[in-house]
């Protein structure tokens, strides 16, 4: 598959995961929430910047873990779908 299709599919998977009651549960859990990032960095004290940097590092690690899981989940679903498509297409050729 080309890159655009994979990106579109991943986006669709993430949107479905965040869709609430209409989406199937994901083994990946909830999408991590980013820390509150102020609009103006000049207003932060040194300790506040350190806290924000730590919070962002934690968010980045959690999101990377979630993303890896979501991509694996999507790829498994895509492979299953392609298997069904192949079986469906082969059904028509058996006549």
C-alpha positions as MATLAB code, in Angstrom:
seq = 'XXXXXXXXXXXXXXXXXXXXXXXXXXXXXXXXXXXXXXXXXXXXXXXXXXXXXXXXXXXXXXXXXXXXXXXXXXXXXXXXXXXXXXXXXXXXXXX';
ca = [
       0.000    0.000    0.000;
       1.177    3.451   -0.612;
       2.060    5.872    2.147;
      -1.020    8.108    1.713;
      -3.349    5.115    2.120;
      -1.538    4.016    5.280;
      -1.646    7.513    6.749;
      -5.332    7.874    5.867;
      -6.059    4.501    7.400;
      -4.170    5.331   10.573;
      -6.028    8.613   10.841;
      -9.324    6.784   10.410;
      -8.322    4.299   13.090;
      -7.391    7.056   15.534;
     -10.649    8.875   14.787;
     -12.590    5.680   15.409;
     -10.740    5.070   18.659;
     -11.649    8.540   19.843;
     -15.266    8.161   18.708;
     -16.556    6.994   22.057;
     -19.429    4.515   22.232;
     -19.544    3.916   18.480;
     -15.972    2.653   18.226;
     -14.827   -0.800   19.187;
     -12.637   -0.856   22.282;
      -8.938   -0.675   21.581;
      -6.347   -2.771   23.324;
      -4.197    0.368   23.193;
      -6.258    2.297   25.737;
      -7.117    5.972   25.552;
      -5.140    8.477   23.532;
      -2.803   10.259   25.955;
      -3.673   13.877   26.711;
      -0.975   16.467   26.125;
       0.062   18.691   29.011;
      -1.282   22.229   29.153;
       1.154   24.238   27.082;
       1.058   27.973   27.685;
       0.945   30.297   24.704;
       3.743   32.482   26.080;
       6.954   30.822   27.216;
       8.352   34.119   28.461;
       5.840   34.077   31.327;
       7.242   30.818   32.765;
       9.620   30.625   35.685;
      12.508   28.163   35.467;
      10.776   25.593   37.706;
       7.587   25.857   35.640;
       9.570   25.235   32.452;
      11.245   22.206   34.034;
       7.850   20.837   35.089;
       6.415   21.444   31.621;
       9.418   19.785   29.957;
       9.006   16.729   32.210;
       5.277   16.565   31.532;
       5.882   16.813   27.795;
       8.523   14.065   27.911;
       6.023   11.808   29.703;
       3.331   12.670   27.154;
       5.698   12.033   24.255;
       6.658    8.601   25.609;
       3.025    7.661   26.312;
       1.913    8.836   22.872;
       4.737    6.961   21.121;
       3.679    3.780   22.949;
       0.003    4.369   22.088;
       0.856    5.158   18.464;
       2.928    1.991   18.049;
       0.074   -0.073   19.453;
      -2.529    1.713   17.294;
      -0.473    1.155   14.136;
      -0.095   -2.535   14.983;
      -3.825   -2.795   15.684;
      -4.662   -1.060   12.411;
      -2.249   -3.245   10.426;
      -3.822   -6.382   11.909;
      -7.317   -5.136   11.031;
      -6.170   -4.218    7.528;
      -4.603   -7.660    7.029;
      -7.843   -9.301    8.187;
      -9.865   -7.123    5.828;
      -7.566   -7.960    2.899;
      -7.961  -11.668    3.704;
     -11.741  -11.278    3.566;
     -11.490   -9.361    0.264;
      -9.288  -12.097   -1.227;
     -11.719  -14.820   -0.097;
     -14.662  -12.854   -1.473;
     -12.902  -12.330   -4.806;
     -11.947  -16.021   -4.997;
     -15.576  -17.004   -4.377;
     -16.569  -15.459   -7.705;
     -13.821  -17.315   -9.577;
     -14.954  -20.795   -8.415;
     -17.905  -20.909  -10.801;
];
